[in-house]
């Protein structure tokens, strides 16, 4: 891994404005002492700790295979739960990738991309690359790689889905977990996404929610 003594200057951000870190009040949080504290703490220290703990089990790393895994495993999730740390820059995807390669070198066999743990990082970068190069990637209208579907726009059903009030225990439990913990298992994510769109409610917005 290359090591750098300094970071390069900020490049051309185009028409985007660099914003300061928002205050908790601006994010809609009030008195945090009254809030439910999720089991996942933020920050780089926590991210590195969680990564090292995950990679300690070399057999688990070598045999990791998506989509296998138990999405109902809450106390000890079936994945690394490192996606939010990667998302918010608390953990370097490059560093994580090289640490996974170190584990692979110490094992006789391991799963391969796209189902392997390293493969998940490759999918992550692939997604960001496609989203960066595709205009209106976050929505249907004006998105040349998205099938144009006449979805229903039903705000009432959408809010019920968002707040975990659909009456379907599995879907509601996942959405409540997302709201309280800020994370859900990838199979659970697939379940709630399909339930909202092509599965049951057939609700979305052509311009994106």
PDB file of C-alpha atoms in Angstrom:
ATOM      1  CA  UNK A   1       0.000   0.000   0.000  1.00  0.00           C
ATOM      2  CA  UNK A   2       1.250   3.457  -0.863  1.00  0.00           C
ATOM      3  CA  UNK A   3       1.669   5.876   2.013  1.00  0.00           C
ATOM      4  CA  UNK A   4       1.260   9.626   1.593  1.00  0.00           C
ATOM      5  CA  UNK A   5       2.725  12.308   3.810  1.00  0.00           C
ATOM      6  CA  UNK A   6       0.134  14.863   2.732  1.00  0.00           C
ATOM      7  CA  UNK A   7      -3.207  15.045   0.967  1.00  0.00           C
ATOM      8  CA  UNK A   8      -3.522  16.677  -2.471  1.00  0.00           C
ATOM      9  CA  UNK A   9      -5.381  19.982  -2.728  1.00  0.00           C
ATOM     10  CA  UNK A  10      -9.126  19.862  -3.280  1.00  0.00           C
ATOM     11  CA  UNK A  11      -9.794  19.581  -7.000  1.00  0.00           C
ATOM     12  CA  UNK A  12     -12.488  21.007  -9.214  1.00  0.00           C
ATOM     13  CA  UNK A  13     -15.857  20.355  -7.581  1.00  0.00           C
ATOM     14  CA  UNK A  14     -17.774  21.624 -10.596  1.00  0.00           C
ATOM     15  CA  UNK A  15     -21.001  23.335  -9.611  1.00  0.00           C
ATOM     16  CA  UNK A  16     -21.122  21.722  -6.191  1.00  0.00           C
ATOM     17  CA  UNK A  17     -20.688  23.743  -3.019  1.00  0.00           C
ATOM     18  CA  UNK A  18     -18.570  22.309  -0.212  1.00  0.00           C
ATOM     19  CA  UNK A  19     -20.745  22.407   2.891  1.00  0.00           C
ATOM     20  CA  UNK A  20     -19.668  22.378   6.541  1.00  0.00           C
ATOM     21  CA  UNK A  21     -20.497  19.484   8.843  1.00  0.00           C
ATOM     22  CA  UNK A  22     -24.132  20.028   9.941  1.00  0.00           C
ATOM     23  CA  UNK A  23     -25.058  20.392  13.583  1.00  0.00           C
ATOM     24  CA  UNK A  24     -27.148  17.686  15.243  1.00  0.00           C
ATOM     25  CA  UNK A  25     -30.090  20.079  15.503  1.00  0.00           C
ATOM     26  CA  UNK A  26     -29.963  20.639  11.745  1.00  0.00           C
ATOM     27  CA  UNK A  27     -30.216  16.880  11.231  1.00  0.00           C
ATOM     28  CA  UNK A  28     -33.436  16.776  13.238  1.00  0.00           C
ATOM     29  CA  UNK A  29     -32.032  15.485  16.531  1.00  0.00           C
ATOM     30  CA  UNK A  30     -33.126  17.057  19.777  1.00  0.00           C
ATOM     31  CA  UNK A  31     -32.101  15.985  23.255  1.00  0.00           C
ATOM     32  CA  UNK A  32     -29.848  12.983  22.595  1.00  0.00           C
ATOM     33  CA  UNK A  33     -30.182  11.841  26.200  1.00  0.00           C
ATOM     34  CA  UNK A  34     -33.753  10.868  25.381  1.00  0.00           C
ATOM     35  CA  UNK A  35     -32.810   9.013  22.190  1.00  0.00           C
ATOM     36  CA  UNK A  36     -32.306   5.298  21.741  1.00  0.00           C
ATOM     37  CA  UNK A  37     -28.576   4.714  21.348  1.00  0.00           C
ATOM     38  CA  UNK A  38     -27.833   2.261  18.479  1.00  0.00           C
ATOM     39  CA  UNK A  39     -25.176  -0.442  18.908  1.00  0.00           C
ATOM     40  CA  UNK A  40     -23.004   1.029  16.132  1.00  0.00           C
ATOM     41  CA  UNK A  41     -20.734   3.889  17.134  1.00  0.00           C
ATOM     42  CA  UNK A  42     -19.313   6.242  14.518  1.00  0.00           C
ATOM     43  CA  UNK A  43     -15.777   7.323  13.721  1.00  0.00           C
ATOM     44  CA  UNK A  44     -12.507   5.957  12.374  1.00  0.00           C
ATOM     45  CA  UNK A  45     -11.432   4.301  15.629  1.00  0.00           C
ATOM     46  CA  UNK A  46     -14.631   2.269  15.759  1.00  0.00           C
ATOM     47  CA  UNK A  47     -14.382   1.445  12.051  1.00  0.00           C
ATOM     48  CA  UNK A  48     -10.835   0.072  12.391  1.00  0.00           C
ATOM     49  CA  UNK A  49     -11.816  -1.877  15.505  1.00  0.00           C
ATOM     50  CA  UNK A  50     -14.815  -3.444  13.747  1.00  0.00           C
ATOM     51  CA  UNK A  51     -12.727  -4.264  10.683  1.00  0.00           C
ATOM     52  CA  UNK A  52      -9.988  -5.975  12.706  1.00  0.00           C
ATOM     53  CA  UNK A  53     -12.552  -7.981  14.676  1.00  0.00           C
ATOM     54  CA  UNK A  54     -14.210  -9.127  11.456  1.00  0.00           C
ATOM     55  CA  UNK A  55     -10.927 -10.128   9.807  1.00  0.00           C
ATOM     56  CA  UNK A  56      -9.712 -12.054  12.844  1.00  0.00           C
ATOM     57  CA  UNK A  57     -11.950 -14.943  11.817  1.00  0.00           C
ATOM     58  CA  UNK A  58      -9.940 -15.915   8.742  1.00  0.00           C
ATOM     59  CA  UNK A  59     -12.131 -18.903   7.966  1.00  0.00           C
ATOM     60  CA  UNK A  60     -15.228 -16.683   7.912  1.00  0.00           C
ATOM     61  CA  UNK A  61     -13.486 -14.194   5.596  1.00  0.00           C
ATOM     62  CA  UNK A  62     -12.310 -16.978   3.269  1.00  0.00           C
ATOM     63  CA  UNK A  63     -15.775 -18.545   3.082  1.00  0.00           C
ATOM     64  CA  UNK A  64     -17.799 -15.303   2.897  1.00  0.00           C
ATOM     65  CA  UNK A  65     -20.308 -15.648   0.088  1.00  0.00           C
ATOM     66  CA  UNK A  66     -23.043 -13.190  -0.737  1.00  0.00           C
ATOM     67  CA  UNK A  67     -26.015 -13.532  -0.749  1.00  0.00           C
ATOM     68  CA  UNK A  68     -25.655 -16.230   1.899  1.00  0.00           C
ATOM     69  CA  UNK A  69     -26.086 -14.969   5.455  1.00  0.00           C
ATOM     70  CA  UNK A  70     -28.797 -14.548   8.037  1.00  0.00           C
ATOM     71  CA  UNK A  71     -30.513 -11.129   7.783  1.00  0.00           C
ATOM     72  CA  UNK A  72     -32.319 -11.771  11.088  1.00  0.00           C
ATOM     73  CA  UNK A  73     -29.050 -11.976  13.060  1.00  0.00           C
ATOM     74  CA  UNK A  74     -29.253  -8.724  15.014  1.00  0.00           C
ATOM     75  CA  UNK A  75     -26.986  -9.059  18.057  1.00  0.00           C
ATOM     76  CA  UNK A  76     -24.148 -10.521  15.975  1.00  0.00           C
ATOM     77  CA  UNK A  77     -24.805  -9.523  12.354  1.00  0.00           C
ATOM     78  CA  UNK A  78     -23.836 -11.939   9.598  1.00  0.00           C
ATOM     79  CA  UNK A  79     -21.786  -9.273   7.801  1.00  0.00           C
ATOM     80  CA  UNK A  80     -19.033  -6.820   8.775  1.00  0.00           C
ATOM     81  CA  UNK A  81     -21.469  -3.868   9.130  1.00  0.00           C
ATOM     82  CA  UNK A  82     -18.705  -1.714   7.633  1.00  0.00           C
ATOM     83  CA  UNK A  83     -20.840  -0.217   4.846  1.00  0.00           C
ATOM     84  CA  UNK A  84     -21.746   2.976   6.778  1.00  0.00           C
ATOM     85  CA  UNK A  85     -18.113   3.467   7.808  1.00  0.00           C
ATOM     86  CA  UNK A  86     -17.031   3.168   4.182  1.00  0.00           C
ATOM     87  CA  UNK A  87     -19.874   5.435   3.082  1.00  0.00           C
ATOM     88  CA  UNK A  88     -18.930   8.275   5.424  1.00  0.00           C
ATOM     89  CA  UNK A  89     -15.163   7.976   4.975  1.00  0.00           C
ATOM     90  CA  UNK A  90     -14.419   6.540   8.417  1.00  0.00           C
ATOM     91  CA  UNK A  91     -12.705   3.581   6.741  1.00  0.00           C
ATOM     92  CA  UNK A  92     -10.602   3.573   3.578  1.00  0.00           C
ATOM     93  CA  UNK A  93     -11.966   1.108   1.001  1.00  0.00           C
ATOM     94  CA  UNK A  94      -8.409   0.744  -0.329  1.00  0.00           C
ATOM     95  CA  UNK A  95      -7.033  -0.136   3.123  1.00  0.00           C
ATOM     96  CA  UNK A  96      -9.887  -2.570   3.782  1.00  0.00           C
ATOM     97  CA  UNK A  97      -9.255  -4.268   0.437  1.00  0.00           C
ATOM     98  CA  UNK A  98      -5.544  -4.797   1.173  1.00  0.00           C
ATOM     99  CA  UNK A  99      -6.336  -6.139   4.647  1.00  0.00           C
ATOM    100  CA  UNK A 100      -8.691  -8.688   3.060  1.00  0.00           C
ATOM    101  CA  UNK A 101      -5.928  -9.676   0.632  1.00  0.00           C
ATOM    102  CA  UNK A 102      -3.603 -10.278   3.603  1.00  0.00           C
ATOM    103  CA  UNK A 103      -6.151 -12.727   5.009  1.00  0.00           C
ATOM    104  CA  UNK A 104      -6.522 -14.466   1.632  1.00  0.00           C
ATOM    105  CA  UNK A 105      -2.761 -14.989   1.432  1.00  0.00           C
ATOM    106  CA  UNK A 106      -2.862 -16.825   4.756  1.00  0.00           C
ATOM    107  CA  UNK A 107      -5.633 -19.229   3.704  1.00  0.00           C
ATOM    108  CA  UNK A 108      -5.529 -22.156   1.291  1.00  0.00           C
ATOM    109  CA  UNK A 109      -8.733 -21.310  -0.557  1.00  0.00           C
ATOM    110  CA  UNK A 110     -11.270 -18.508  -0.536  1.00  0.00           C
ATOM    111  CA  UNK A 111     -14.369 -17.411  -2.406  1.00  0.00           C
ATOM    112  CA  UNK A 112     -13.983 -15.237  -5.494  1.00  0.00           C
ATOM    113  CA  UNK A 113     -15.639 -12.041  -6.756  1.00  0.00           C
ATOM    114  CA  UNK A 114     -18.414 -11.139  -7.081  1.00  0.00           C
ATOM    115  CA  UNK A 115     -19.649 -13.144  -4.071  1.00  0.00           C
ATOM    116  CA  UNK A 116     -16.490 -12.813  -1.937  1.00  0.00           C
ATOM    117  CA  UNK A 117     -15.848 -10.107   0.656  1.00  0.00           C
ATOM    118  CA  UNK A 118     -13.367  -8.407  -1.680  1.00  0.00           C
ATOM    119  CA  UNK A 119     -15.986  -8.719  -4.407  1.00  0.00           C
ATOM    120  CA  UNK A 120     -18.376  -6.614  -2.336  1.00  0.00           C
ATOM    121  CA  UNK A 121     -15.847  -3.770  -2.379  1.00  0.00           C
ATOM    122  CA  UNK A 122     -15.495  -4.123  -6.138  1.00  0.00           C
ATOM    123  CA  UNK A 123     -19.286  -3.914  -6.501  1.00  0.00           C
ATOM    124  CA  UNK A 124     -19.252  -0.795  -4.324  1.00  0.00           C
ATOM    125  CA  UNK A 125     -16.749   0.979  -6.601  1.00  0.00           C
ATOM    126  CA  UNK A 126     -18.584  -0.254  -9.690  1.00  0.00           C
ATOM    127  CA  UNK A 127     -21.801   1.289  -8.352  1.00  0.00           C
ATOM    128  CA  UNK A 128     -20.117   4.633  -7.658  1.00  0.00           C
ATOM    129  CA  UNK A 129     -18.502   4.632 -11.107  1.00  0.00           C
ATOM    130  CA  UNK A 130     -21.801   3.966 -12.880  1.00  0.00           C
ATOM    131  CA  UNK A 131     -23.666   6.512 -10.757  1.00  0.00           C
ATOM    132  CA  UNK A 132     -21.026   9.163 -11.477  1.00  0.00           C
ATOM    133  CA  UNK A 133     -21.129   8.579 -15.224  1.00  0.00           C
ATOM    134  CA  UNK A 134     -24.905   8.234 -15.617  1.00  0.00           C
ATOM    135  CA  UNK A 135     -26.991  11.439 -15.641  1.00  0.00           C
ATOM    136  CA  UNK A 136     -29.995  11.272 -13.286  1.00  0.00           C
ATOM    137  CA  UNK A 137     -28.819   7.920 -11.928  1.00  0.00           C
ATOM    138  CA  UNK A 138     -30.839   8.432  -8.722  1.00  0.00           C
ATOM    139  CA  UNK A 139     -34.164   8.613 -10.537  1.00  0.00           C
ATOM    140  CA  UNK A 140     -36.118   7.180 -13.457  1.00  0.00           C
ATOM    141  CA  UNK A 141     -36.853  10.308 -15.493  1.00  0.00           C
ATOM    142  CA  UNK A 142     -33.979  11.227 -17.754  1.00  0.00           C
ATOM    143  CA  UNK A 143     -32.069   8.066 -16.806  1.00  0.00           C
ATOM    144  CA  UNK A 144     -31.126   6.289 -20.039  1.00  0.00           C
ATOM    145  CA  UNK A 145     -30.261   2.980 -18.338  1.00  0.00           C
ATOM    146  CA  UNK A 146     -33.474   2.816 -16.297  1.00  0.00           C
ATOM    147  CA  UNK A 147     -36.619   1.146 -17.580  1.00  0.00           C
ATOM    148  CA  UNK A 148     -39.498   3.631 -17.666  1.00  0.00           C
ATOM    149  CA  UNK A 149     -42.275   2.166 -15.513  1.00  0.00           C
ATOM    150  CA  UNK A 150     -45.654   3.836 -14.791  1.00  0.00           C
ATOM    151  CA  UNK A 151     -45.306   3.641 -10.984  1.00  0.00           C
ATOM    152  CA  UNK A 152     -48.007   4.804  -8.602  1.00  0.00           C
ATOM    153  CA  UNK A 153     -47.210   7.870  -6.528  1.00  0.00           C
ATOM    154  CA  UNK A 154     -48.938   7.328  -3.197  1.00  0.00           C
ATOM    155  CA  UNK A 155     -47.503   9.431  -0.403  1.00  0.00           C
ATOM    156  CA  UNK A 156     -49.614   7.739   2.273  1.00  0.00           C
ATOM    157  CA  UNK A 157     -48.338   4.261   1.426  1.00  0.00           C
ATOM    158  CA  UNK A 158     -44.783   5.532   1.122  1.00  0.00           C
ATOM    159  CA  UNK A 159     -44.885   7.112   4.595  1.00  0.00           C
ATOM    160  CA  UNK A 160     -46.354   3.915   6.071  1.00  0.00           C
ATOM    161  CA  UNK A 161     -43.469   1.961   4.508  1.00  0.00           C
ATOM    162  CA  UNK A 162     -40.890   4.478   5.685  1.00  0.00           C
ATOM    163  CA  UNK A 163     -42.200   4.529   9.255  1.00  0.00           C
ATOM    164  CA  UNK A 164     -42.668   0.762   9.588  1.00  0.00           C
ATOM    165  CA  UNK A 165     -46.474   0.827   9.625  1.00  0.00           C
ATOM    166  CA  UNK A 166     -47.372  -1.465   6.719  1.00  0.00           C
ATOM    167  CA  UNK A 167     -48.721  -4.282   8.882  1.00  0.00           C
ATOM    168  CA  UNK A 168     -46.195  -6.735   7.460  1.00  0.00           C
ATOM    169  CA  UNK A 169     -44.011  -7.688  10.484  1.00  0.00           C
ATOM    170  CA  UNK A 170     -40.851  -8.502   8.486  1.00  0.00           C
ATOM    171  CA  UNK A 171     -40.953  -5.261   6.486  1.00  0.00           C
ATOM    172  CA  UNK A 172     -41.863  -3.095   9.477  1.00  0.00           C
ATOM    173  CA  UNK A 173     -39.138  -4.630  11.658  1.00  0.00           C
ATOM    174  CA  UNK A 174     -36.492  -3.854   9.029  1.00  0.00           C
ATOM    175  CA  UNK A 175     -37.597  -0.255   8.553  1.00  0.00           C
ATOM    176  CA  UNK A 176     -37.703   0.305  12.319  1.00  0.00           C
ATOM    177  CA  UNK A 177     -34.198  -1.156  12.564  1.00  0.00           C
ATOM    178  CA  UNK A 178     -33.009   1.217   9.841  1.00  0.00           C
ATOM    179  CA  UNK A 179     -34.481   4.213  11.621  1.00  0.00           C
ATOM    180  CA  UNK A 180     -33.034   3.252  15.006  1.00  0.00           C
ATOM    181  CA  UNK A 181     -29.679   1.777  13.959  1.00  0.00           C
ATOM    182  CA  UNK A 182     -28.989   3.431  10.601  1.00  0.00           C
ATOM    183  CA  UNK A 183     -28.168   0.024   9.103  1.00  0.00           C
ATOM    184  CA  UNK A 184     -29.838  -3.099   7.750  1.00  0.00           C
ATOM    185  CA  UNK A 185     -28.620  -6.400   6.283  1.00  0.00           C
ATOM    186  CA  UNK A 186     -28.296  -6.396   2.477  1.00  0.00           C
ATOM    187  CA  UNK A 187     -30.973  -9.099   2.099  1.00  0.00           C
ATOM    188  CA  UNK A 188     -33.284  -7.077   4.324  1.00  0.00           C
ATOM    189  CA  UNK A 189     -32.586  -4.024   2.164  1.00  0.00           C
ATOM    190  CA  UNK A 190     -33.561  -6.016  -0.894  1.00  0.00           C
ATOM    191  CA  UNK A 191     -36.786  -7.120   0.820  1.00  0.00           C
ATOM    192  CA  UNK A 192     -37.990  -3.630   1.735  1.00  0.00           C
ATOM    193  CA  UNK A 193     -36.988  -2.178  -1.637  1.00  0.00           C
ATOM    194  CA  UNK A 194     -38.900  -4.844  -3.547  1.00  0.00           C
ATOM    195  CA  UNK A 195     -41.880  -4.530  -1.202  1.00  0.00           C
ATOM    196  CA  UNK A 196     -42.112  -0.796  -1.915  1.00  0.00           C
ATOM    197  CA  UNK A 197     -41.731  -1.084  -5.661  1.00  0.00           C
ATOM    198  CA  UNK A 198     -42.266  -4.196  -7.759  1.00  0.00           C
ATOM    199  CA  UNK A 199     -43.310  -6.532  -4.949  1.00  0.00           C
ATOM    200  CA  UNK A 200     -46.468  -5.266  -3.246  1.00  0.00           C
ATOM    201  CA  UNK A 201     -47.032  -1.509  -3.099  1.00  0.00           C
ATOM    202  CA  UNK A 202     -45.853  -0.635  -6.655  1.00  0.00           C
ATOM    203  CA  UNK A 203     -45.057   2.793  -5.262  1.00  0.00           C
ATOM    204  CA  UNK A 204     -42.151   4.994  -6.224  1.00  0.00           C
ATOM    205  CA  UNK A 205     -41.554   8.368  -7.784  1.00  0.00           C
ATOM    206  CA  UNK A 206     -40.300   8.929 -11.290  1.00  0.00           C
ATOM    207  CA  UNK A 207     -38.190  11.769  -9.920  1.00  0.00           C
ATOM    208  CA  UNK A 208     -36.865   9.767  -6.976  1.00  0.00           C
ATOM    209  CA  UNK A 209     -37.665  10.046  -3.243  1.00  0.00           C
TER     210      UNK A 209
END
